[in-house]
Amino acid sequence: MESILKNRPALAAEIEKVAEVAGYLWQKGWAERNGGNITINITDAVDEAIQMMPAISEAFPIGATLPNLKGCYFYCKGTNMRMRDLARRPMENGSIIRILEDCASYVIIADNPVKPTSELPSHLSVHNYLIGNGSPYKASLHTHPIELVAMSHNSKFLKKDVATKLLWSMIPETKAFCPRGLGIVPYTLPGSVKLADATIAELSEYDVVMWEKHGVFAVDCDIMQAFDQVDVLNKSALIYIAAKNMGFEPEGMSDEQMYEMSVAFNLPK
Ligand code: 2HA
Ligand code: ZN
Protein backbone atom coordinates (compact mmCIF):
# COMPACT_ATOMS: atom_id res chain seq x y z
CA MET A 1 0.00 0.00 0.00
CA GLU A 2 1.20 3.50 -0.82
CA SER A 3 1.83 5.88 2.05
CA ILE A 4 -0.71 8.64 2.57
CA LEU A 5 2.31 10.97 2.53
CA LYS A 6 3.07 10.27 -1.15
CA ASN A 7 2.49 13.38 -3.31
CA ARG A 8 1.30 15.34 -0.27
CA PRO A 9 4.25 17.61 0.56
CA ALA A 10 2.43 19.67 3.21
CA LEU A 11 1.38 16.60 5.17
CA ALA A 12 4.76 14.92 4.65
CA ALA A 13 6.51 18.04 5.99
CA GLU A 14 4.55 17.87 9.26
CA ILE A 15 5.35 14.18 9.71
CA GLU A 16 9.03 14.84 8.93
CA LYS A 17 9.04 17.37 11.78
CA VAL A 18 7.50 14.75 14.08
CA ALA A 19 10.27 12.29 13.19
CA GLU A 20 12.97 14.93 13.71
CA VAL A 21 11.60 15.91 17.12
CA ALA A 22 11.17 12.25 18.16
CA GLY A 23 14.90 11.80 17.46
CA TYR A 24 15.79 14.81 19.61
CA LEU A 25 13.63 13.51 22.47
CA TRP A 26 15.46 10.19 22.40
CA GLN A 27 18.92 11.79 22.11
CA LYS A 28 18.20 14.07 25.07
CA GLY A 29 17.17 11.14 27.25
CA TRP A 30 13.66 12.52 27.55
CA ALA A 31 11.96 9.51 25.95
CA GLU A 32 12.94 6.23 27.57
CA ARG A 33 11.13 3.13 26.28
CA ASN A 34 7.65 4.25 25.13
CA GLY A 35 7.77 7.46 27.17
CA GLY A 36 6.14 10.55 25.78
CA ASN A 37 3.49 11.25 23.20
CA ILE A 38 2.92 13.37 20.13
CA THR A 39 -0.37 14.22 18.41
CA ILE A 40 -0.78 16.62 15.49
CA ASN A 41 -4.00 18.08 14.12
CA ILE A 42 -3.45 17.59 10.36
CA THR A 43 -7.00 18.51 9.29
CA ASP A 44 -5.74 21.53 7.27
CA ALA A 45 -3.61 19.20 5.12
CA VAL A 46 -6.49 16.82 4.36
CA ASP A 47 -7.80 16.73 0.77
CA GLU A 48 -10.87 15.09 -0.73
CA ALA A 49 -9.02 11.86 -1.50
CA ILE A 50 -8.09 11.51 2.17
CA GLN A 51 -11.69 12.22 3.18
CA MET A 52 -12.73 9.31 0.93
CA MET A 53 -10.16 6.88 2.31
CA PRO A 54 -11.76 3.84 3.94
CA ALA A 55 -11.14 2.97 7.55
CA ILE A 56 -8.47 0.31 8.16
CA SER A 57 -9.68 -0.38 11.70
CA GLU A 58 -12.92 -0.81 13.55
CA ALA A 59 -14.36 2.29 15.22
CA PHE A 60 -12.85 2.79 18.68
CA PRO A 61 -14.38 4.94 21.42
CA ILE A 62 -12.26 7.99 22.38
CA GLY A 63 -13.52 7.85 25.96
CA ALA A 64 -14.82 11.42 25.76
CA THR A 65 -17.22 13.38 23.54
CA LEU A 66 -15.33 16.23 21.89
CA PRO A 67 -17.70 18.32 19.76
CA ASN A 68 -15.05 20.51 18.10
CA LEU A 69 -13.29 17.49 16.60
CA LYS A 70 -16.04 16.30 14.22
CA GLY A 71 -14.37 15.24 10.95
CA CYS A 72 -10.90 16.22 12.17
CA TYR A 73 -7.77 14.21 11.39
CA PHE A 74 -4.78 13.59 13.64
CA TYR A 75 -1.39 11.98 13.43
CA CYS A 76 -0.85 10.09 16.70
CA LYS A 77 2.12 8.21 18.08
CA GLY A 78 1.18 4.55 18.52
CA THR A 79 0.56 3.05 21.93
CA ASN A 80 3.66 1.33 23.34
CA MET A 81 5.77 2.61 20.44
CA ARG A 82 9.21 4.05 21.07
CA MET A 83 10.19 7.62 20.16
CA ARG A 84 13.54 6.31 18.91
CA ASP A 85 11.70 4.08 16.41
CA LEU A 86 9.29 6.85 15.47
CA ALA A 87 12.31 8.99 14.61
CA ARG A 88 13.17 6.65 11.73
CA ARG A 89 9.73 5.29 10.78
CA PRO A 90 6.97 7.68 11.87
CA MET A 91 4.25 5.97 9.82
CA GLU A 92 5.05 2.52 11.22
CA ASN A 93 5.07 3.71 14.83
CA GLY A 94 2.10 6.01 14.58
CA SER A 95 -1.01 6.41 12.45
CA ILE A 96 -3.54 8.85 11.07
CA ILE A 97 -7.03 8.80 12.53
CA ARG A 98 -10.37 10.35 11.54
CA ILE A 99 -12.82 11.48 14.23
CA LEU A 100 -16.29 10.23 13.40
CA GLU A 101 -19.60 12.13 13.26
CA ASP A 102 -20.49 11.26 16.86
CA CYS A 103 -17.36 13.14 18.08
CA ALA A 104 -16.83 10.24 20.49
CA SER A 105 -15.11 7.62 18.32
CA TYR A 106 -12.43 7.34 15.67
CA VAL A 107 -11.10 5.07 12.96
CA ILE A 108 -7.54 4.61 11.71
CA ILE A 109 -7.17 5.46 8.01
CA ALA A 110 -3.40 5.25 7.28
CA ASP A 111 -0.77 3.90 6.82
CA ASN A 112 -1.02 0.92 9.19
CA PRO A 113 -3.56 -0.08 11.85
CA VAL A 114 -1.35 1.15 14.70
CA LYS A 115 -3.51 1.86 17.76
CA PRO A 116 -2.91 5.44 19.03
CA THR A 117 -1.30 6.39 22.33
CA SER A 118 -2.97 5.46 25.61
CA GLU A 119 -3.03 9.21 26.31
CA LEU A 120 -5.32 9.80 23.30
CA PRO A 121 -8.31 11.02 25.37
CA SER A 122 -6.20 13.70 27.09
CA HIS A 123 -4.42 14.76 23.89
CA LEU A 124 -7.68 14.96 21.95
CA SER A 125 -9.36 16.86 24.82
CA VAL A 126 -6.57 19.42 24.53
CA HIS A 127 -7.05 19.71 20.74
CA ASN A 128 -10.80 20.08 21.31
CA TYR A 129 -10.04 22.93 23.73
CA LEU A 130 -7.58 24.61 21.33
CA ILE A 131 -10.03 24.53 18.40
CA GLY A 132 -12.81 25.84 20.65
CA ASN A 133 -10.60 28.80 21.54
CA GLY A 134 -9.74 29.58 17.92
CA SER A 135 -6.09 28.76 18.67
CA PRO A 136 -3.64 28.31 15.75
CA TYR A 137 -1.92 25.53 17.75
CA LYS A 138 -1.88 22.14 16.01
CA ALA A 139 0.74 20.14 17.91
CA SER A 140 0.81 18.65 21.38
CA LEU A 141 3.84 17.06 22.98
CA HIS A 142 4.29 15.10 26.19
CA THR A 143 7.85 14.25 27.22
CA HIS A 144 10.04 13.57 30.29
CA PRO A 145 12.76 16.30 30.37
CA ILE A 146 15.16 15.15 33.08
CA GLU A 147 16.15 18.40 34.79
CA LEU A 148 12.68 19.96 34.74
CA VAL A 149 11.18 16.79 36.21
CA ALA A 150 13.92 16.77 38.87
CA MET A 151 12.99 20.34 39.85
CA SER A 152 9.36 19.25 40.27
CA HIS A 153 10.46 17.05 43.16
CA ASN A 154 10.93 20.16 45.32
CA SER A 155 7.70 21.81 46.43
CA LYS A 156 9.31 25.28 46.46
CA PHE A 157 9.38 25.19 42.65
CA LEU A 158 5.72 24.17 42.41
CA LYS A 159 4.22 27.39 43.75
CA LYS A 160 2.66 29.48 41.00
CA ASP A 161 5.28 31.09 38.71
CA VAL A 162 8.26 30.38 41.01
CA ALA A 163 9.85 28.00 38.48
CA THR A 164 8.86 30.30 35.60
CA LYS A 165 10.63 33.33 37.13
CA LEU A 166 13.71 31.32 38.08
CA LEU A 167 14.01 29.69 34.62
CA TRP A 168 13.38 32.96 32.76
CA SER A 169 16.13 34.65 34.78
CA MET A 170 18.84 32.10 33.86
CA ILE A 171 19.33 33.34 30.26
CA PRO A 172 17.44 36.03 28.30
CA GLU A 173 16.26 33.72 25.51
CA THR A 174 14.11 31.57 27.77
CA LYS A 175 11.42 34.21 28.28
CA ALA A 176 11.78 35.30 24.63
CA PHE A 177 11.02 31.79 23.37
CA CYS A 178 8.74 30.57 26.15
CA PRO A 179 6.93 33.85 26.85
CA ARG A 180 3.99 32.36 28.73
CA GLY A 181 6.16 30.42 31.18
CA LEU A 182 5.63 27.07 32.88
CA GLY A 183 2.29 26.06 34.38
CA ILE A 184 2.14 23.47 37.15
CA VAL A 185 -0.21 20.52 37.64
CA PRO A 186 0.20 18.76 41.02
CA TYR A 187 0.91 15.03 40.79
CA THR A 188 -2.02 13.24 39.11
CA LEU A 189 -2.38 9.71 37.78
CA PRO A 190 -1.01 9.43 34.18
CA GLY A 191 -3.70 8.97 31.56
CA SER A 192 -6.51 10.11 33.89
CA VAL A 193 -9.35 12.45 32.99
CA LYS A 194 -8.36 14.49 36.04
CA LEU A 195 -4.89 15.06 34.55
CA ALA A 196 -6.39 16.09 31.21
CA ASP A 197 -8.77 18.56 32.87
CA ALA A 198 -6.04 20.07 35.06
CA THR A 199 -3.77 20.42 32.01
CA ILE A 200 -6.45 22.19 29.98
CA ALA A 201 -7.06 24.59 32.87
CA GLU A 202 -3.34 25.53 32.87
CA LEU A 203 -3.21 25.90 29.07
CA SER A 204 -5.41 28.99 29.29
CA GLU A 205 -2.36 30.71 30.81
CA TYR A 206 0.68 28.67 29.70
CA ASP A 207 1.92 26.84 26.58
CA VAL A 208 4.03 24.42 28.64
CA VAL A 209 2.69 22.65 31.70
CA MET A 210 4.71 20.66 34.24
CA TRP A 211 3.15 17.44 35.46
CA GLU A 212 4.71 17.11 38.93
CA LYS A 213 7.19 14.19 39.18
CA HIS A 214 6.32 13.03 35.65
CA GLY A 215 6.99 15.31 32.67
CA VAL A 216 5.75 18.25 30.66
CA PHE A 217 2.91 18.83 28.22
CA ALA A 218 3.45 21.50 25.56
CA VAL A 219 1.36 22.94 22.74
CA ASP A 220 2.28 25.16 19.79
CA CYS A 221 1.65 25.75 16.09
CA ASP A 222 3.84 22.81 15.10
CA ILE A 223 5.77 20.08 16.89
CA MET A 224 9.15 21.81 16.38
CA GLN A 225 7.91 24.94 18.17
CA ALA A 226 6.38 22.90 21.00
CA PHE A 227 9.73 21.10 21.39
CA ASP A 228 11.67 24.39 21.34
CA GLN A 229 9.61 25.79 24.21
CA VAL A 230 10.41 22.76 26.37
CA ASP A 231 14.05 22.82 25.24
CA VAL A 232 14.66 26.44 26.29
CA LEU A 233 13.06 25.80 29.70
CA ASN A 234 15.16 22.70 30.25
CA LYS A 235 18.30 24.60 29.14
CA SER A 236 17.62 27.10 31.91
CA ALA A 237 17.18 24.25 34.38
CA LEU A 238 20.58 22.91 33.27
CA ILE A 239 22.22 26.32 33.83
CA TYR A 240 20.66 26.51 37.29
CA ILE A 241 21.94 23.05 38.15
CA ALA A 242 25.42 23.79 36.72
CA ALA A 243 25.69 26.83 39.01
CA LYS A 244 24.51 24.81 42.02
CA ASN A 245 27.08 22.13 41.15
CA MET A 246 29.79 24.82 41.17
CA GLY A 247 28.72 25.45 44.74
CA PHE A 248 26.67 28.65 44.52
CA GLU A 249 23.10 29.83 44.05
CA PRO A 250 22.95 31.58 40.64
CA GLU A 251 22.04 35.28 40.88
CA GLY A 252 19.62 35.23 37.98
CA MET A 253 18.98 38.28 35.82
CA SER A 254 17.68 41.17 37.92
CA ASP A 255 14.09 42.44 37.68
CA GLU A 256 15.44 45.49 35.79
CA GLN A 257 17.28 43.28 33.30
CA MET A 258 14.17 41.12 32.82
CA TYR A 259 12.05 44.24 32.27
CA GLU A 260 14.51 45.76 29.79
CA MET A 261 14.65 42.49 27.86
CA SER A 262 10.84 42.13 27.87
CA VAL A 263 10.48 45.64 26.38
CA ALA A 264 13.16 44.99 23.77
CA PHE A 265 11.64 41.65 22.70
CA ASN A 266 8.05 42.94 22.93
CA LEU A 267 7.10 40.32 25.54
CA PRO A 268 4.47 40.45 28.26
CA LYS A 269 5.99 42.40 31.21
O1 2HA B 1 2.71 7.27 26.85
O2 2HA B 1 4.75 9.03 28.87
O3 2HA B 1 2.67 9.42 30.45
C1 2HA B 1 3.83 7.34 27.59
C2 2HA B 1 3.78 8.35 28.67
C3 2HA B 1 2.55 8.49 29.45
ZN1 ZN C 1 4.76 10.37 30.57
PDB file of N, CA, C and O and ligand atoms in Angstrom, residues 34-37 77 117-119 142 144 190 211 214, ligand 1:
ATOM      1  N   ASN A  34       8.749   3.647  25.903  1.00  0.00           N
ATOM      2  CA  ASN A  34       7.649   4.246  25.131  1.00  0.00           C
ATOM      3  C   ASN A  34       7.249   5.605  25.694  1.00  0.00           C
ATOM      4  O   ASN A  34       6.162   6.099  25.415  1.00  0.00           O
ATOM      5  N   GLY A  35       8.112   6.201  26.497  1.00  0.00           N
ATOM      6  CA  GLY A  35       7.775   7.461  27.173  1.00  0.00           C
ATOM      7  C   GLY A  35       7.478   8.582  26.199  1.00  0.00           C
ATOM      8  O   GLY A  35       8.125   8.711  25.162  1.00  0.00           O
ATOM      9  N   GLY A  36       6.495   9.365  26.558  1.00  0.00           N
ATOM     10  CA  GLY A  36       6.141  10.553  25.777  1.00  0.00           C
ATOM     11  C   GLY A  36       5.125  10.278  24.697  1.00  0.00           C
ATOM     12  O   GLY A  36       4.894   9.127  24.305  1.00  0.00           O
ATOM     13  N   ASN A  37       4.520  11.344  24.231  1.00  0.00           N
ATOM     14  CA  ASN A  37       3.485  11.250  23.197  1.00  0.00           C
ATOM     15  C   ASN A  37       3.509  12.475  22.310  1.00  0.00           C
ATOM     16  O   ASN A  37       3.883  13.556  22.757  1.00  0.00           O
ATOM     17  N   LYS A  77       1.159   9.270  17.753  1.00  0.00           N
ATOM     18  CA  LYS A  77       2.121   8.212  18.081  1.00  0.00           C
ATOM     19  C   LYS A  77       1.343   6.971  18.519  1.00  0.00           C
ATOM     20  O   LYS A  77       0.290   7.081  19.143  1.00  0.00           O
ATOM     21  N   THR A 117      -1.742   6.240  20.943  1.00  0.00           N
ATOM     22  CA  THR A 117      -1.297   6.393  22.333  1.00  0.00           C
ATOM     23  C   THR A 117      -2.407   6.208  23.368  1.00  0.00           C
ATOM     24  O   THR A 117      -3.543   6.618  23.147  1.00  0.00           O
ATOM     25  N   SER A 118      -2.022   5.639  24.499  1.00  0.00           N
ATOM     26  CA  SER A 118      -2.966   5.462  25.607  1.00  0.00           C
ATOM     27  C   SER A 118      -3.432   6.815  26.153  1.00  0.00           C
ATOM     28  O   SER A 118      -4.433   6.904  26.851  1.00  0.00           O
ATOM     29  N   GLU A 119      -2.671   7.866  25.837  1.00  0.00           N
ATOM     30  CA  GLU A 119      -3.026   9.213  26.307  1.00  0.00           C
ATOM     31  C   GLU A 119      -3.937   9.923  25.302  1.00  0.00           C
ATOM     32  O   GLU A 119      -4.106  11.137  25.377  1.00  0.00           O
ATOM     33  N   HIS A 142       4.011  15.471  24.796  1.00  0.00           N
ATOM     34  CA  HIS A 142       4.286  15.101  26.186  1.00  0.00           C
ATOM     35  C   HIS A 142       5.639  14.404  26.213  1.00  0.00           C
ATOM     36  O   HIS A 142       5.889  13.501  25.421  1.00  0.00           O
ATOM     37  N   HIS A 144       9.502  13.686  28.934  1.00  0.00           N
ATOM     38  CA  HIS A 144      10.040  13.571  30.293  1.00  0.00           C
ATOM     39  C   HIS A 144      11.404  14.269  30.386  1.00  0.00           C
ATOM     40  O   HIS A 144      12.438  13.584  30.512  1.00  0.00           O
ATOM     41  N   PRO A 190      -1.155   9.335  35.638  1.00  0.00           N
ATOM     42  CA  PRO A 190      -1.013   9.435  34.180  1.00  0.00           C
ATOM     43  C   PRO A 190      -2.235   8.848  33.465  1.00  0.00           C
ATOM     44  O   PRO A 190      -2.790   7.846  33.906  1.00  0.00           O
ATOM     45  N   TRP A 211       3.879  18.438  34.683  1.00  0.00           N
ATOM     46  CA  TRP A 211       3.152  17.441  35.456  1.00  0.00           C
ATOM     47  C   TRP A 211       4.116  16.996  36.557  1.00  0.00           C
ATOM     48  O   TRP A 211       5.124  16.339  36.293  1.00  0.00           O
ATOM     49  N   HIS A 214       6.614  13.860  36.808  1.00  0.00           N
ATOM     50  CA  HIS A 214       6.322  13.028  35.651  1.00  0.00           C
ATOM     51  C   HIS A 214       6.931  13.606  34.361  1.00  0.00           C
ATOM     52  O   HIS A 214       7.795  12.965  33.760  1.00  0.00           O
TER      53      HIS A 214
HETATM   54  O1  2HA B   1       2.713   7.275  26.852  1.00  0.00           O
HETATM   55  O2  2HA B   1       4.754   9.029  28.870  1.00  0.00           O
HETATM   56  O3  2HA B   1       2.673   9.415  30.450  1.00  0.00           O
HETATM   57  C1  2HA B   1       3.828   7.335  27.594  1.00  0.00           C
HETATM   58  C2  2HA B   1       3.784   8.350  28.670  1.00  0.00           C
HETATM   59  C3  2HA B   1       2.554   8.491  29.447  1.00  0.00           C
END
